[in-house]
mmCIF file of N, CA and C in Angstrom:
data_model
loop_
_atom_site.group_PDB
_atom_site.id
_atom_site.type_symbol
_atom_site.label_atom_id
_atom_site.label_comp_id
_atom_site.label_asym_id
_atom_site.label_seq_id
_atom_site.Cartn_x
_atom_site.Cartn_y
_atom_site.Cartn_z
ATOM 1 N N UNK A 1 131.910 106.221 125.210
ATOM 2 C CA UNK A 1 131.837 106.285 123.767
ATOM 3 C C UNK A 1 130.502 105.743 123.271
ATOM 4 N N UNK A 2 129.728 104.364 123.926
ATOM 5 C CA UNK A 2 128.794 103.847 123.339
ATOM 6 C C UNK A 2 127.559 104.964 123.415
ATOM 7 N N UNK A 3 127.564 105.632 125.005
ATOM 8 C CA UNK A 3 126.328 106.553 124.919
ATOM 9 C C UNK A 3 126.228 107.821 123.925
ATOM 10 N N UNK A 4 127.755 108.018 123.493
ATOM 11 C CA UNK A 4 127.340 109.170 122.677
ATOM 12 C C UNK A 4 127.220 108.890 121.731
ATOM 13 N N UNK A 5 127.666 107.544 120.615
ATOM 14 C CA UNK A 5 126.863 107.340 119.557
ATOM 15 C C UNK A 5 125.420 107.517 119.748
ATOM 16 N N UNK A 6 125.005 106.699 121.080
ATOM 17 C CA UNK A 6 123.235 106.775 121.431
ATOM 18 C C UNK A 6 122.613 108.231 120.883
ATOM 19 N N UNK A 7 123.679 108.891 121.334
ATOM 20 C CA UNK A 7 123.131 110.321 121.660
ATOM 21 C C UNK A 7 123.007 110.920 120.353
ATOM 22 N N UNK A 8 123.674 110.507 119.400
ATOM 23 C CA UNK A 8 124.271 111.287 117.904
ATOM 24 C C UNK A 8 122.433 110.532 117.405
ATOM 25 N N UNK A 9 122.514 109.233 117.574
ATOM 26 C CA UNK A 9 121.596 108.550 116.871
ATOM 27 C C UNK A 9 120.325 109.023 117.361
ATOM 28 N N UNK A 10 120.032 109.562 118.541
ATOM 29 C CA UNK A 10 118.881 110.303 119.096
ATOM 30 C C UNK A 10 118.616 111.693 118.390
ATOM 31 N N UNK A 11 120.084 112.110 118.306
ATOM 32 C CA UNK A 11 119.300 113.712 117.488
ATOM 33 C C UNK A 11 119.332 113.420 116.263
ATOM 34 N N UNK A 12 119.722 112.652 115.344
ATOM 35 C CA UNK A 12 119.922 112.170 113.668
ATOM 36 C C UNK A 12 118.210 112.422 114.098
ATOM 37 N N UNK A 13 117.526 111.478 114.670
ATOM 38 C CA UNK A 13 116.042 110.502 115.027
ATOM 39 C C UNK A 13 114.983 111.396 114.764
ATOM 40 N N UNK A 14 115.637 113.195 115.659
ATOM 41 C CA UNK A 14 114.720 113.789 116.193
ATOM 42 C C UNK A 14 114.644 114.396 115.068
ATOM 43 N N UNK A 15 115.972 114.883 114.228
ATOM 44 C CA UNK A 15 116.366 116.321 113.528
ATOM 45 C C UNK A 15 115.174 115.433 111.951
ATOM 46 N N UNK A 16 114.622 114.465 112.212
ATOM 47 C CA UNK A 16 114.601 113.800 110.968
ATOM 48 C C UNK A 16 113.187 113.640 110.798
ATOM 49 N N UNK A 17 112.549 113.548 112.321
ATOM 50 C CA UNK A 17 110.927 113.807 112.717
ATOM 51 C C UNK A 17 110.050 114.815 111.855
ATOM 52 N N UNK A 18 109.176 113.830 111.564
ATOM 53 C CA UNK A 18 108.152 114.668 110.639
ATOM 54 C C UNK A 18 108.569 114.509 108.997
ATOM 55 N N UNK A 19 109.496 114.265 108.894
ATOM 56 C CA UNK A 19 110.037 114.146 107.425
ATOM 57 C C UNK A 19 109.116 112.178 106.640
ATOM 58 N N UNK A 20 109.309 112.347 105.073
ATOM 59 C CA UNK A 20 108.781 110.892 104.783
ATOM 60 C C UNK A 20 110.189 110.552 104.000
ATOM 61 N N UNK A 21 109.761 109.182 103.614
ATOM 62 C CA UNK A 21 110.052 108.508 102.489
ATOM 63 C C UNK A 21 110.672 109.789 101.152
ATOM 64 N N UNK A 22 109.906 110.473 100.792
ATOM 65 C CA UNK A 22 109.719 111.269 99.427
ATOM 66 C C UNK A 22 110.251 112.368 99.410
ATOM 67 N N UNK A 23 111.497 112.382 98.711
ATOM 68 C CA UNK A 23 112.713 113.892 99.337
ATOM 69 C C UNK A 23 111.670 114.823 98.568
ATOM 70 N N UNK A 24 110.423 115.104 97.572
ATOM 71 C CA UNK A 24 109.784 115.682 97.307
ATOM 72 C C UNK A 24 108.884 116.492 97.946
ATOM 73 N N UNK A 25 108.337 115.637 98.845
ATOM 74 C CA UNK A 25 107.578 115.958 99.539
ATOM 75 C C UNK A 25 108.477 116.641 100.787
ATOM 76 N N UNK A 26 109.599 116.071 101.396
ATOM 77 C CA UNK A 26 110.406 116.864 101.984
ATOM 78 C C UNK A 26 110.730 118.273 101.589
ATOM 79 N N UNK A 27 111.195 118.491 100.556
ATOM 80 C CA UNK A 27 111.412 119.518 100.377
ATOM 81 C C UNK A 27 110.436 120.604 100.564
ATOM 82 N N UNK A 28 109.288 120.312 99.965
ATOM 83 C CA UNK A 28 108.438 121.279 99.819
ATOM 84 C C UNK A 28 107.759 121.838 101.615
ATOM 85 N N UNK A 29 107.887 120.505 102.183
ATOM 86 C CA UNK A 29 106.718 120.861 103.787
ATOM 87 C C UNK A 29 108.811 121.301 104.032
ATOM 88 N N UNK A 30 109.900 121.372 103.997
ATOM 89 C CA UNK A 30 110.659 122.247 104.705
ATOM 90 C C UNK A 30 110.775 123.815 104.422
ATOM 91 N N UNK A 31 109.827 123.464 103.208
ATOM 92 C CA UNK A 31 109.561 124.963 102.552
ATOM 93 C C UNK A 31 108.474 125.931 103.166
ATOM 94 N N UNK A 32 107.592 124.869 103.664
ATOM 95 C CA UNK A 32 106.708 125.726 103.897
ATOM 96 C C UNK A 32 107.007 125.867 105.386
ATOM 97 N N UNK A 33 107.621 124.778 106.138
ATOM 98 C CA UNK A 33 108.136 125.122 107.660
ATOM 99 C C UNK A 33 108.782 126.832 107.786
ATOM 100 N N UNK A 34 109.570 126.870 106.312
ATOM 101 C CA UNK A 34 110.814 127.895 107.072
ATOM 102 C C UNK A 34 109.765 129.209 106.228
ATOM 103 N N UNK A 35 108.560 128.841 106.091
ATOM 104 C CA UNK A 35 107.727 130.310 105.828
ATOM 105 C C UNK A 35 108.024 130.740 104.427
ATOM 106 N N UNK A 36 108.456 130.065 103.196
ATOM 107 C CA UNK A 36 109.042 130.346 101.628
ATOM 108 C C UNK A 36 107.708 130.081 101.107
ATOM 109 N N UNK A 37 106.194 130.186 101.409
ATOM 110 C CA UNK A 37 105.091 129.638 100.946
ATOM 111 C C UNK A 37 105.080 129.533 99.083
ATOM 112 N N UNK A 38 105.792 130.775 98.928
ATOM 113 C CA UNK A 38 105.058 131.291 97.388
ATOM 114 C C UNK A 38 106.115 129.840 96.770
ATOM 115 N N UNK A 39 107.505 129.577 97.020
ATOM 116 C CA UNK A 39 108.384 128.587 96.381
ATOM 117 C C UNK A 39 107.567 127.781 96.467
ATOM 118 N N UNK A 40 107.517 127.443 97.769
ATOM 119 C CA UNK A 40 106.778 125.997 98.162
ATOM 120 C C UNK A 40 105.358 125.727 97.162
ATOM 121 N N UNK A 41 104.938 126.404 97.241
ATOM 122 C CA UNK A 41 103.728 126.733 96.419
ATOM 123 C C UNK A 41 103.998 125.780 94.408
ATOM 124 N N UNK A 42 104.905 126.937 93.929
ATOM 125 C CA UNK A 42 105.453 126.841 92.900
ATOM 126 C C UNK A 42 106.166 125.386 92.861
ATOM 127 N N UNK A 43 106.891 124.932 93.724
ATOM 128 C CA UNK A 43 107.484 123.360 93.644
ATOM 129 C C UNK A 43 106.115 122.455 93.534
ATOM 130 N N UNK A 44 105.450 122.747 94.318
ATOM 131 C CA UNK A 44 104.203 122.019 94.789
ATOM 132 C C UNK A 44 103.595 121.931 93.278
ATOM 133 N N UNK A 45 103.123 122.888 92.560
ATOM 134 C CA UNK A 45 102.419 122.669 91.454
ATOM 135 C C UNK A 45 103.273 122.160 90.079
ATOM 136 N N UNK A 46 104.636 122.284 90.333
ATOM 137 C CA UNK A 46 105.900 121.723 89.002
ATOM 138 C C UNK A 46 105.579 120.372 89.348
ATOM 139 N N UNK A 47 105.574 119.617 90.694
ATOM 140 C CA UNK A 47 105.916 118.262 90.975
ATOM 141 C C UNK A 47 104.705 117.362 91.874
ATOM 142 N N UNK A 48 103.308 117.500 91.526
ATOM 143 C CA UNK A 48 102.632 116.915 92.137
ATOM 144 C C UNK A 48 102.593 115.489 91.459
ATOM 145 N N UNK A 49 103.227 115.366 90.142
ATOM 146 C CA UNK A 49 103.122 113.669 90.190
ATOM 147 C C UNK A 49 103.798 113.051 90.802
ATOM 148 N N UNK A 50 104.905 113.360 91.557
ATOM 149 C CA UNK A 50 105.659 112.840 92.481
ATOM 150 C C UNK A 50 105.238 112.938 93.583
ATOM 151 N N UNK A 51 104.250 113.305 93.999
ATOM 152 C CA UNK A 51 103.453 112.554 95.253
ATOM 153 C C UNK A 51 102.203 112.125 94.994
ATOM 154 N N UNK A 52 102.327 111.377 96.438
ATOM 155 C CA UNK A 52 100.960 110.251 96.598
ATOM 156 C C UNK A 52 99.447 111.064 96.562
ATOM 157 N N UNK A 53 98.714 110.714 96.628
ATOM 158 C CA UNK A 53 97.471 111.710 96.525
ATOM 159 C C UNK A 53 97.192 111.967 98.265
ATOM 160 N N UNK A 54 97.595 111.369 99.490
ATOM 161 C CA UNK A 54 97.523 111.736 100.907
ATOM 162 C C UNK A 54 98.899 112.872 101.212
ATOM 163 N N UNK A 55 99.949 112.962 100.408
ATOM 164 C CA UNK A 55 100.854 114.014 100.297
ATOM 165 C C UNK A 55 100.298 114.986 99.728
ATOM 166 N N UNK A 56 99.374 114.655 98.815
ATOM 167 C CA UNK A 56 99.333 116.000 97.725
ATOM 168 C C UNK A 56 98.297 116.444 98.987
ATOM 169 N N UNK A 57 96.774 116.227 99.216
ATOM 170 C CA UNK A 57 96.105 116.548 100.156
ATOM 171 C C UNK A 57 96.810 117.547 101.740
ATOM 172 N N UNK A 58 97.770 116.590 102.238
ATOM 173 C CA UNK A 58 98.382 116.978 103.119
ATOM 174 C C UNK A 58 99.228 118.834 103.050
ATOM 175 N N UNK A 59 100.435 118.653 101.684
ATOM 176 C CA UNK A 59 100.573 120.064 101.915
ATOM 177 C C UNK A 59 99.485 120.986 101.107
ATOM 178 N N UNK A 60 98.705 120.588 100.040
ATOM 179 C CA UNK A 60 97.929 121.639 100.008
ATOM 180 C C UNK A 60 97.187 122.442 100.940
ATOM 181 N N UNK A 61 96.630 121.547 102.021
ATOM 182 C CA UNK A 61 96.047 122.109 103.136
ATOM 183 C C UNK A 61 96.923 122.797 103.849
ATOM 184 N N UNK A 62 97.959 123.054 103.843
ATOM 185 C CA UNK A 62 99.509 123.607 104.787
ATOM 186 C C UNK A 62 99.379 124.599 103.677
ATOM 187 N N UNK A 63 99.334 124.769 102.534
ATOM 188 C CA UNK A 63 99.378 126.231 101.749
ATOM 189 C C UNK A 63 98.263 126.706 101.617
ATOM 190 N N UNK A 64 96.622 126.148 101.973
ATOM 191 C CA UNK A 64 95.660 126.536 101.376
ATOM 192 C C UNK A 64 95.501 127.398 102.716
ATOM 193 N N UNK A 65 96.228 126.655 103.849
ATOM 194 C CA UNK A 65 96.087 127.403 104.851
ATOM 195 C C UNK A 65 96.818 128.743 104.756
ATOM 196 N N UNK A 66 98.078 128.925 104.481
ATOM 197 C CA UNK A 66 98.999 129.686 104.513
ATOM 198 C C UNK A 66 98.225 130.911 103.426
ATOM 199 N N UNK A 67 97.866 130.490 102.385
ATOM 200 C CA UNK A 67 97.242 131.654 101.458
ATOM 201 C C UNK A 67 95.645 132.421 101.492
ATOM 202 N N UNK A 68 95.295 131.763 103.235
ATOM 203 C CA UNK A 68 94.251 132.614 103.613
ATOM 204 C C UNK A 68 92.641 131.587 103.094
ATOM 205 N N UNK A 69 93.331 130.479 101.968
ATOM 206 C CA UNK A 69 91.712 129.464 101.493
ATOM 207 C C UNK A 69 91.305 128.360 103.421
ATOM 208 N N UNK A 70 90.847 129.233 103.876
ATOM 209 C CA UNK A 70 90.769 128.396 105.481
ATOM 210 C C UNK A 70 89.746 127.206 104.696
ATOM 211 N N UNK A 71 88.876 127.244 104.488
ATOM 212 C CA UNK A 71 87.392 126.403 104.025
ATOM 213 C C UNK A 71 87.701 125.297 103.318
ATOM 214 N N UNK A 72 88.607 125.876 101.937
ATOM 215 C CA UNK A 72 89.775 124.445 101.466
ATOM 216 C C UNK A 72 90.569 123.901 102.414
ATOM 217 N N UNK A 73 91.019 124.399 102.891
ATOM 218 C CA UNK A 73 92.168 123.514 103.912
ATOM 219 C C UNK A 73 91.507 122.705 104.674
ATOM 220 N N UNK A 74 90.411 123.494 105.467
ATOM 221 C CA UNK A 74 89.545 122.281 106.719
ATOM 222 C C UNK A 74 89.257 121.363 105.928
ATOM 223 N N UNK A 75 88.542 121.323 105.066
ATOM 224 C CA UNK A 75 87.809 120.107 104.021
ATOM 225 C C UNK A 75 89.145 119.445 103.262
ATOM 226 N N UNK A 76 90.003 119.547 103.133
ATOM 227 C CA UNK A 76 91.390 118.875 102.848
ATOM 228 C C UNK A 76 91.976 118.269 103.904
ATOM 229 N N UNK A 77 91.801 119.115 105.300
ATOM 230 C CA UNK A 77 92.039 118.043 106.516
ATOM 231 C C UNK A 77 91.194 117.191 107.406
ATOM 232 N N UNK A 78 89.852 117.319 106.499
ATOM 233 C CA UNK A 78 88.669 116.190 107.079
ATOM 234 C C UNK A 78 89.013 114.968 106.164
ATOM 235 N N UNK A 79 89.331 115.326 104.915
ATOM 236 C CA UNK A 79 89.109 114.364 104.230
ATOM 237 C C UNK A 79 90.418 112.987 104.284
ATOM 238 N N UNK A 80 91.360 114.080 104.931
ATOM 239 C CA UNK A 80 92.574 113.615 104.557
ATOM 240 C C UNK A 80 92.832 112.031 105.549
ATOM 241 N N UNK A 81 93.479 110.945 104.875
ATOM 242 C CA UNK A 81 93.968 109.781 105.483
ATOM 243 C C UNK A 81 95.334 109.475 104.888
ATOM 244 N N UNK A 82 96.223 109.241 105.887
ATOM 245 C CA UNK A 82 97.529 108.792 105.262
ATOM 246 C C UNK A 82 98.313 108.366 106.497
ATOM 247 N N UNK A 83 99.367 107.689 106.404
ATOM 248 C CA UNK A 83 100.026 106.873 107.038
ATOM 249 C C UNK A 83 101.366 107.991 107.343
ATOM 250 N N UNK A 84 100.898 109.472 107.907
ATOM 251 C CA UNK A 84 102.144 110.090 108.412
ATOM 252 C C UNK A 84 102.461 109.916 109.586
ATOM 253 N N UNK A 85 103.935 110.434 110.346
ATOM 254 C CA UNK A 85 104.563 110.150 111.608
ATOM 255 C C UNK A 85 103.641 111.505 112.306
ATOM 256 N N UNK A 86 103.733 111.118 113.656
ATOM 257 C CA UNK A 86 102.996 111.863 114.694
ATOM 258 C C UNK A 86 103.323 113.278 114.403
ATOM 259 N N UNK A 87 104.434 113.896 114.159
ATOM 260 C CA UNK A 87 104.904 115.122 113.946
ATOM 261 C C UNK A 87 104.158 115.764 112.931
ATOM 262 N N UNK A 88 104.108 114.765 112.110
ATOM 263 C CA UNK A 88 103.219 115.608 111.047
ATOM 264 C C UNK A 88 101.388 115.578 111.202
ATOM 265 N N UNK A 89 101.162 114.905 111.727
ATOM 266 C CA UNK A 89 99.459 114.992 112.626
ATOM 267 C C UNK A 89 99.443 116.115 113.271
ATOM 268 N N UNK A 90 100.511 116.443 114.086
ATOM 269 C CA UNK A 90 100.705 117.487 114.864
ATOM 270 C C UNK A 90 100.992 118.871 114.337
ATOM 271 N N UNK A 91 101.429 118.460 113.148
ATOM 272 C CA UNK A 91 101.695 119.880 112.719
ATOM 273 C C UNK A 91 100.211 120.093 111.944
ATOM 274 N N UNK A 92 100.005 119.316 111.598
ATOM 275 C CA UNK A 92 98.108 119.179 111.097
ATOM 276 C C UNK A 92 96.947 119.923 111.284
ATOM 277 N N UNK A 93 97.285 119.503 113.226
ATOM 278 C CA UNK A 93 96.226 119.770 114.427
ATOM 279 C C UNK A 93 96.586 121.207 114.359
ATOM 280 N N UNK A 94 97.747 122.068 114.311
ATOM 281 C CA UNK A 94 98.042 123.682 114.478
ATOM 282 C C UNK A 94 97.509 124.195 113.872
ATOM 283 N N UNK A 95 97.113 123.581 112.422
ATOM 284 C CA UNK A 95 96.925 124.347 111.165
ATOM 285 C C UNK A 95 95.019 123.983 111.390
ATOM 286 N N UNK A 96 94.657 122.938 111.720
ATOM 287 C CA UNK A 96 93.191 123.022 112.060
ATOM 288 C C UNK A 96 92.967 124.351 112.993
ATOM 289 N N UNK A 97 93.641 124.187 114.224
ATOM 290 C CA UNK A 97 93.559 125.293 115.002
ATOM 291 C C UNK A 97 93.395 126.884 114.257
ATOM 292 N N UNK A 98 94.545 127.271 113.645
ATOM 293 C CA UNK A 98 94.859 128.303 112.924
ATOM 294 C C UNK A 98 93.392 128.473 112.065
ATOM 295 N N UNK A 99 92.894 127.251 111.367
ATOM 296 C CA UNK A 99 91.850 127.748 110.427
ATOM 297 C C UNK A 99 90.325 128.126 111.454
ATOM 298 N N UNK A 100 90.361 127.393 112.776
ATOM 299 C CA UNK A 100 89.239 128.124 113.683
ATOM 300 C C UNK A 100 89.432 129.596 114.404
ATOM 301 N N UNK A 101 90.612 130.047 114.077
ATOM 302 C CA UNK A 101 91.078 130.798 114.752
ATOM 303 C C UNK A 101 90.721 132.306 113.767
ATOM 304 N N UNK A 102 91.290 131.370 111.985
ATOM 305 C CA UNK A 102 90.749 132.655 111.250
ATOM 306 C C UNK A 102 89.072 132.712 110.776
ATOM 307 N N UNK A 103 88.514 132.100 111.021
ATOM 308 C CA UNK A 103 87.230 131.574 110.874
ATOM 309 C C UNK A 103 86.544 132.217 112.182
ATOM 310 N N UNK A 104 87.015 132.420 113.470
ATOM 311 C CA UNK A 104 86.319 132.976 114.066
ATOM 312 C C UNK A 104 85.602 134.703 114.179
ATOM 313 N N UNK A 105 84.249 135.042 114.643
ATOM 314 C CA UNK A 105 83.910 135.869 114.371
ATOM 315 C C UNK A 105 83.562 136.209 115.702
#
């Protein structure tokens, strides 16, 4: 019985990775995870006073990427500093990738 609480509390841990503090900001990067850019988009611009200015930075570059602005996004993810969990660095690093990828000639 004790290991499978372990076990419940391991996937709660995992299923929860990458997420913050700010069900705002949640919402919107699960928006843009499941590919809804244009919502995500639209939430994003109703509710940016409800995030921090390293959130706001963070998904704009995740939509500036998504809507083809590669040049905004890199310079949104040079500039960017914030205190996110590894998952979300990582999801970061894809989207750097992605912008050398459309940038290449």
């Amino acid at each position: 019985m004790k290991y499978t609480i372990y076990f419940i509390c391991l996937l709660t841990s995992i299923a929860c990775a990458g997420q913050t503090n700010n069900p705002t900001f949640n919402q919107i990067y699960t928006l843009i995870m499941q590919k809804n850019f244009f919502h995500a988009k639209a939430m994003y611009d109703s509710s940016q006073t409800a995030l921090s200015g390293a959130q706001q930075n963070y998904l704009a570059a995740l939509l500036d990427n998504a809507f083809n602005k590669v040049d905004l996004s890199e310079r949104r993810i040079a500039n960017l500093k914030g205190d996110f969990s590894d998952s979300l660095w990582f999801e970061l690093y894809k989207v750097k990738e992605d912008n050398a990828v459309k940038t290449y000639d």
